[in-house]
Amino acid sequence: GDSVTQMEGPVTLSEEAFLTINCTYTATGYPSLFWYVQYPGEGLQLLLKATKADDKGSNKGFEATYRKETTSFHLEKGSVQVSDSAVYFCALGGGSEKLVFGKGTKLTVNP
Amino acid sequence: DTAVSQTPKYLVTQMGNDKSIKCEQNLGHDTMYWYKQDSKKFLKIMFSYNNKELIINETVPNRFSPKSPDKAHLNLHINSLELGDSAVYFCASSQAGATYEQYFGPGTRLTVT
């Protein structure tokens, strides 16, 4: 079945550092890919999405490119802020009417 | 003007009790979901309803019963609570044609003692 694998956390960075969170997927067909973010004590929010190969999703300085050849959707940000501290979830929508989530990666950004 | 709301936010109860969690969305969405998030943050879908009809029913104990009185509400009733039911439960909704762009509620932290 469909699955998503994220790099294990936690990830701790200093403010203004570069962020990469790796995500790879296994799916039949051509899924849509998503990054959701969960701030402390809150529900998940959609951060960005990509619906086909080579699409780049972007929002709030975060980017991820749908790479079909490597089945990846890595999340990047050039300069993180303390307010980016959260848990980040990679997810896949493959046509089964349900999102398949990765296990989440906790990011802590220190001032 | 909260988009997806859940009550209560915290629920502490003893083993064997029956409890309910309520969810309401004011986004006009057709589909609503219940997720369970364990202590390691792993998120697992439990149920989804589309226009009051059950669409997804994952392998969860039948002590869990969702009820959707209308398309804006999806409640979760849990019978005979067990220690392993302790988790954060999230309600979510999505509109037709955008199944995977889901809006989540703030969560209900259930603690069974």
mmCIF file of C-alpha atoms in Angstrom:
data_model
loop_
_atom_site.group_PDB
_atom_site.id
_atom_site.type_symbol
_atom_site.label_atom_id
_atom_site.label_comp_id
_atom_site.label_asym_id
_atom_site.label_seq_id
_atom_site.Cartn_x
_atom_site.Cartn_y
_atom_site.Cartn_z
ATOM 1 C CA GLY A 1 0.000 0.000 0.000
ATOM 2 C CA ASP A 2 0.899 3.679 -0.101
ATOM 3 C CA SER A 3 3.411 4.888 2.463
ATOM 4 C CA VAL A 4 5.477 7.921 3.423
ATOM 5 C CA THR A 5 8.877 7.894 5.080
ATOM 6 C CA GLN A 6 10.249 10.995 6.767
ATOM 7 C CA MET A 7 13.596 11.615 8.332
ATOM 8 C CA GLU A 8 13.492 10.948 12.038
ATOM 9 C CA GLY A 9 13.775 13.864 14.340
ATOM 10 C CA PRO A 10 14.136 15.764 16.363
ATOM 11 C CA VAL A 11 15.923 18.433 14.363
ATOM 12 C CA THR A 12 17.453 21.346 16.247
ATOM 13 C CA LEU A 13 18.724 24.402 14.401
ATOM 14 C CA SER A 14 19.844 27.903 15.176
ATOM 15 C CA GLU A 15 17.867 30.827 13.838
ATOM 16 C CA GLU A 16 18.676 31.673 10.191
ATOM 17 C CA ALA A 17 20.012 28.169 9.507
ATOM 18 C CA PHE A 18 19.022 26.212 6.395
ATOM 19 C CA LEU A 19 16.402 23.526 6.869
ATOM 20 C CA THR A 20 15.888 20.297 4.978
ATOM 21 C CA ILE A 21 13.449 17.601 6.060
ATOM 22 C CA ASN A 22 13.584 14.560 3.833
ATOM 23 C CA CYS A 23 10.466 12.764 2.671
ATOM 24 C CA THR A 24 10.134 9.831 0.296
ATOM 25 C CA TYR A 25 7.017 7.979 -0.700
ATOM 26 C CA THR A 26 5.771 4.719 -2.147
ATOM 27 C CA ALA A 27 2.583 4.802 -4.157
ATOM 28 C CA THR A 28 0.872 3.299 -7.147
ATOM 29 C CA GLY A 29 -0.206 5.812 -9.728
ATOM 30 C CA TYR A 30 0.431 9.532 -9.419
ATOM 31 C CA PRO A 31 -0.302 10.812 -5.940
ATOM 32 C CA SER A 32 -0.566 14.368 -4.700
ATOM 33 C CA LEU A 33 1.968 15.325 -2.051
ATOM 34 C CA PHE A 34 1.611 17.607 0.935
ATOM 35 C CA TRP A 35 3.418 19.089 3.882
ATOM 36 C CA TYR A 36 1.376 19.772 6.979
ATOM 37 C CA VAL A 37 2.651 21.631 10.052
ATOM 38 C CA GLN A 38 1.529 21.247 13.657
ATOM 39 C CA TYR A 39 2.445 24.084 16.007
ATOM 40 C CA PRO A 40 2.551 23.281 19.730
ATOM 41 C CA GLY A 41 -0.890 22.622 21.146
ATOM 42 C CA GLU A 42 -2.662 23.042 17.822
ATOM 43 C CA GLY A 43 -4.112 20.969 15.017
ATOM 44 C CA LEU A 44 -2.386 20.392 11.711
ATOM 45 C CA GLN A 45 -2.359 23.040 9.006
ATOM 46 C CA LEU A 46 -1.665 22.557 5.336
ATOM 47 C CA LEU A 47 1.680 24.186 4.584
ATOM 48 C CA LEU A 48 2.134 23.437 0.892
ATOM 49 C CA LYS A 49 1.226 20.954 -1.800
ATOM 50 C CA ALA A 50 2.211 19.625 -5.215
ATOM 51 C CA THR A 51 -0.086 17.647 -7.451
ATOM 52 C CA LYS A 52 2.163 16.434 -10.251
ATOM 53 C CA ALA A 53 5.768 15.665 -11.050
ATOM 54 C CA ASP A 54 8.155 18.648 -11.056
ATOM 55 C CA ASP A 55 5.608 20.888 -9.340
ATOM 56 C CA LYS A 56 7.062 23.071 -6.627
ATOM 57 C CA GLY A 57 4.883 23.908 -3.666
ATOM 58 C CA SER A 58 5.777 26.973 -1.617
ATOM 59 C CA ASN A 59 4.428 28.915 1.325
ATOM 60 C CA LYS A 60 5.853 31.073 4.129
ATOM 61 C CA GLY A 61 9.370 30.652 2.767
ATOM 62 C CA PHE A 62 9.116 26.853 2.680
ATOM 63 C CA GLU A 63 9.476 24.944 -0.567
ATOM 64 C CA ALA A 64 9.209 21.355 -1.739
ATOM 65 C CA THR A 65 9.526 19.896 -5.231
ATOM 66 C CA TYR A 66 7.718 16.765 -6.377
ATOM 67 C CA ARG A 67 10.441 14.475 -7.737
ATOM 68 C CA LYS A 68 8.951 11.444 -9.427
ATOM 69 C CA GLU A 69 12.300 9.948 -10.396
ATOM 70 C CA THR A 70 13.442 9.809 -6.777
ATOM 71 C CA THR A 71 9.927 9.534 -5.275
ATOM 72 C CA SER A 72 10.762 12.409 -2.959
ATOM 73 C CA PHE A 73 9.224 15.636 -1.659
ATOM 74 C CA HIS A 74 11.835 17.185 0.603
ATOM 75 C CA LEU A 75 10.913 20.300 2.579
ATOM 76 C CA GLU A 76 13.377 23.199 2.562
ATOM 77 C CA LYS A 77 13.641 26.677 4.003
ATOM 78 C CA GLY A 78 16.573 28.959 3.548
ATOM 79 C CA SER A 79 16.468 30.731 6.894
ATOM 80 C CA VAL A 80 14.413 29.349 9.762
ATOM 81 C CA GLN A 81 12.934 31.400 12.577
ATOM 82 C CA VAL A 82 12.078 30.515 16.140
ATOM 83 C CA SER A 83 8.416 30.676 15.129
ATOM 84 C CA ASP A 84 8.990 27.763 12.719
ATOM 85 C CA SER A 85 9.402 25.394 15.673
ATOM 86 C CA ALA A 86 6.744 22.751 15.106
ATOM 87 C CA VAL A 87 6.179 19.185 13.960
ATOM 88 C CA TYR A 88 6.194 18.754 10.187
ATOM 89 C CA PHE A 89 4.292 15.959 8.452
ATOM 90 C CA CYS A 90 4.765 14.795 4.901
ATOM 91 C CA ALA A 91 1.600 13.283 3.447
ATOM 92 C CA LEU A 92 0.365 11.575 0.317
ATOM 93 C CA GLY A 93 -3.049 11.544 -1.295
ATOM 94 C CA GLY A 94 -3.181 8.596 -3.654
ATOM 95 C CA GLY A 95 -6.801 8.194 -4.597
ATOM 96 C CA SER A 96 -7.956 6.070 -1.689
ATOM 97 C CA GLU A 97 -9.873 9.031 -0.245
ATOM 98 C CA LYS A 98 -7.504 9.191 2.703
ATOM 99 C CA LEU A 99 -4.282 11.006 3.457
ATOM 100 C CA VAL A 100 -1.316 8.864 4.342
ATOM 101 C CA PHE A 101 0.971 10.664 6.783
ATOM 102 C CA GLY A 102 4.602 10.201 7.635
ATOM 103 C CA LYS A 103 5.562 9.914 11.293
ATOM 104 C CA GLY A 104 6.347 13.613 11.635
ATOM 105 C CA THR A 105 9.600 15.457 12.265
ATOM 106 C CA LYS A 106 9.910 17.775 15.213
ATOM 107 C CA LEU A 107 11.840 20.961 14.507
ATOM 108 C CA THR A 108 13.172 23.195 17.243
ATOM 109 C CA VAL A 109 14.749 26.509 16.300
ATOM 110 C CA ASN A 110 16.846 28.223 18.930
ATOM 111 C CA PRO A 111 17.468 31.986 18.992
ATOM 112 C CA ASP B 1 -15.361 32.295 13.660
ATOM 113 C CA THR B 2 -13.398 29.111 14.339
ATOM 114 C CA ALA B 3 -13.372 26.905 11.242
ATOM 115 C CA VAL B 4 -13.237 23.476 12.911
ATOM 116 C CA SER B 5 -13.991 23.311 16.603
ATOM 117 C CA GLN B 6 -13.916 20.431 19.050
ATOM 118 C CA THR B 7 -15.203 20.014 22.567
ATOM 119 C CA PRO B 8 -13.906 19.315 25.058
ATOM 120 C CA LYS B 9 -10.264 20.288 24.669
ATOM 121 C CA TYR B 10 -9.226 18.053 27.547
ATOM 122 C CA LEU B 11 -10.952 14.948 28.827
ATOM 123 C CA VAL B 12 -9.756 12.962 31.831
ATOM 124 C CA THR B 13 -11.746 9.882 32.729
ATOM 125 C CA GLN B 14 -11.462 6.462 34.263
ATOM 126 C CA MET B 15 -11.251 3.105 32.590
ATOM 127 C CA GLY B 16 -14.606 1.633 31.727
ATOM 128 C CA ASN B 17 -16.391 4.952 31.312
ATOM 129 C CA ASP B 18 -18.201 6.099 28.170
ATOM 130 C CA LYS B 19 -17.392 9.506 26.708
ATOM 131 C CA SER B 20 -18.120 11.626 23.640
ATOM 132 C CA ILE B 21 -16.158 14.202 21.724
ATOM 133 C CA LYS B 22 -17.976 16.709 19.550
ATOM 134 C CA CYS B 23 -16.812 18.358 16.350
ATOM 135 C CA GLU B 24 -18.337 21.141 14.296
ATOM 136 C CA GLN B 25 -17.151 22.845 11.130
ATOM 137 C CA ASN B 26 -18.491 26.079 9.687
ATOM 138 C CA LEU B 27 -16.634 25.865 6.376
ATOM 139 C CA GLY B 28 -19.470 24.282 4.441
ATOM 140 C CA HIS B 29 -17.350 21.206 3.779
ATOM 141 C CA ASP B 30 -18.917 17.909 2.778
ATOM 142 C CA THR B 31 -16.449 15.518 4.366
ATOM 143 C CA MET B 32 -15.345 15.189 7.975
ATOM 144 C CA TYR B 33 -12.759 12.943 9.612
ATOM 145 C CA TRP B 34 -11.562 11.639 12.941
ATOM 146 C CA TYR B 35 -7.864 11.024 13.522
ATOM 147 C CA LYS B 36 -5.997 9.614 16.491
ATOM 148 C CA GLN B 37 -2.533 10.944 17.341
ATOM 149 C CA ASP B 38 -0.491 8.871 19.742
ATOM 150 C CA SER B 39 2.206 10.014 22.140
ATOM 151 C CA LYS B 40 4.839 9.756 19.400
ATOM 152 C CA LYS B 41 2.819 12.104 17.196
ATOM 153 C CA PHE B 42 1.864 9.321 14.783
ATOM 154 C CA LEU B 43 -1.393 10.271 13.080
ATOM 155 C CA LYS B 44 -3.880 7.618 12.043
ATOM 156 C CA ILE B 45 -7.229 8.076 10.376
ATOM 157 C CA MET B 46 -10.166 6.421 12.103
ATOM 158 C CA PHE B 47 -13.291 7.443 10.206
ATOM 159 C CA SER B 48 -14.570 9.768 7.547
ATOM 160 C CA TYR B 49 -18.082 10.859 6.671
ATOM 161 C CA ASN B 50 -19.304 12.471 3.488
ATOM 162 C CA ASN B 51 -22.691 14.164 3.764
ATOM 163 C CA LYS B 52 -23.539 12.035 6.799
ATOM 164 C CA GLU B 53 -22.533 8.810 5.057
ATOM 165 C CA LEU B 54 -19.671 6.702 6.417
ATOM 166 C CA ILE B 55 -16.875 6.535 3.833
ATOM 167 C CA ILE B 56 -13.798 5.360 5.691
ATOM 168 C CA ASN B 57 -13.909 2.990 8.622
ATOM 169 C CA GLU B 58 -10.408 1.915 9.543
ATOM 170 C CA THR B 59 -9.648 -0.989 11.780
ATOM 171 C CA VAL B 60 -10.607 0.485 15.125
ATOM 172 C CA PRO B 61 -12.336 -1.273 18.018
ATOM 173 C CA ASN B 62 -16.100 -1.204 17.737
ATOM 174 C CA ARG B 63 -16.132 0.609 21.067
ATOM 175 C CA PHE B 64 -15.594 3.683 18.891
ATOM 176 C CA SER B 65 -18.720 4.878 17.127
ATOM 177 C CA PRO B 66 -18.917 8.016 15.012
ATOM 178 C CA LYS B 67 -22.178 9.825 14.499
ATOM 179 C CA SER B 68 -22.936 12.567 12.009
ATOM 180 C CA PRO B 69 -26.284 14.288 12.663
ATOM 181 C CA ASP B 70 -25.670 16.660 9.751
ATOM 182 C CA LYS B 71 -22.803 17.468 7.445
ATOM 183 C CA ALA B 72 -21.453 20.171 9.769
ATOM 184 C CA HIS B 73 -21.121 17.879 12.771
ATOM 185 C CA LEU B 74 -19.258 14.663 13.453
ATOM 186 C CA ASN B 75 -19.178 13.273 16.964
ATOM 187 C CA LEU B 76 -17.130 10.408 18.358
ATOM 188 C CA HIS B 77 -18.506 8.211 21.092
ATOM 189 C CA ILE B 78 -16.227 5.819 22.932
ATOM 190 C CA ASN B 79 -17.546 3.026 25.124
ATOM 191 C CA SER B 80 -15.714 1.175 27.872
ATOM 192 C CA LEU B 81 -12.622 3.341 27.730
ATOM 193 C CA GLU B 82 -9.234 1.643 28.044
ATOM 194 C CA LEU B 83 -5.802 2.956 28.986
ATOM 195 C CA GLY B 84 -4.667 2.555 25.372
ATOM 196 C CA ASP B 85 -7.315 5.005 24.209
ATOM 197 C CA SER B 86 -5.315 7.843 25.745
ATOM 198 C CA ALA B 87 -4.297 10.066 22.844
ATOM 199 C CA VAL B 88 -5.117 13.316 21.099
ATOM 200 C CA TYR B 89 -8.127 13.036 18.809
ATOM 201 C CA PHE B 90 -8.410 15.414 15.880
ATOM 202 C CA CYS B 91 -11.408 16.239 13.817
ATOM 203 C CA ALA B 92 -10.859 17.519 10.282
ATOM 204 C CA SER B 93 -12.906 18.509 7.264
ATOM 205 C CA SER B 94 -12.430 18.972 3.544
ATOM 206 C CA GLN B 95 -14.492 20.207 0.652
ATOM 207 C CA ALA B 96 -15.559 18.280 -2.406
ATOM 208 C CA GLY B 97 -12.780 17.990 -4.932
ATOM 209 C CA ALA B 98 -10.079 18.757 -2.377
ATOM 210 C CA THR B 99 -10.128 15.643 -0.234
ATOM 211 C CA TYR B 100 -6.509 15.930 0.786
ATOM 212 C CA GLU B 101 -6.581 19.612 1.741
ATOM 213 C CA GLN B 102 -7.922 19.110 5.194
ATOM 214 C CA TYR B 103 -8.677 21.601 7.925
ATOM 215 C CA PHE B 104 -8.003 20.321 11.408
ATOM 216 C CA GLY B 105 -9.560 21.170 14.720
ATOM 217 C CA PRO B 106 -7.424 21.972 17.781
ATOM 218 C CA GLY B 107 -7.639 18.444 19.133
ATOM 219 C CA THR B 108 -9.059 16.761 22.230
ATOM 220 C CA ARG B 109 -6.529 15.307 24.627
ATOM 221 C CA LEU B 110 -8.081 12.202 26.170
ATOM 222 C CA THR B 111 -6.450 10.738 29.252
ATOM 223 C CA VAL B 112 -7.765 7.471 30.622
ATOM 224 C CA THR B 113 -6.677 6.618 34.175
#
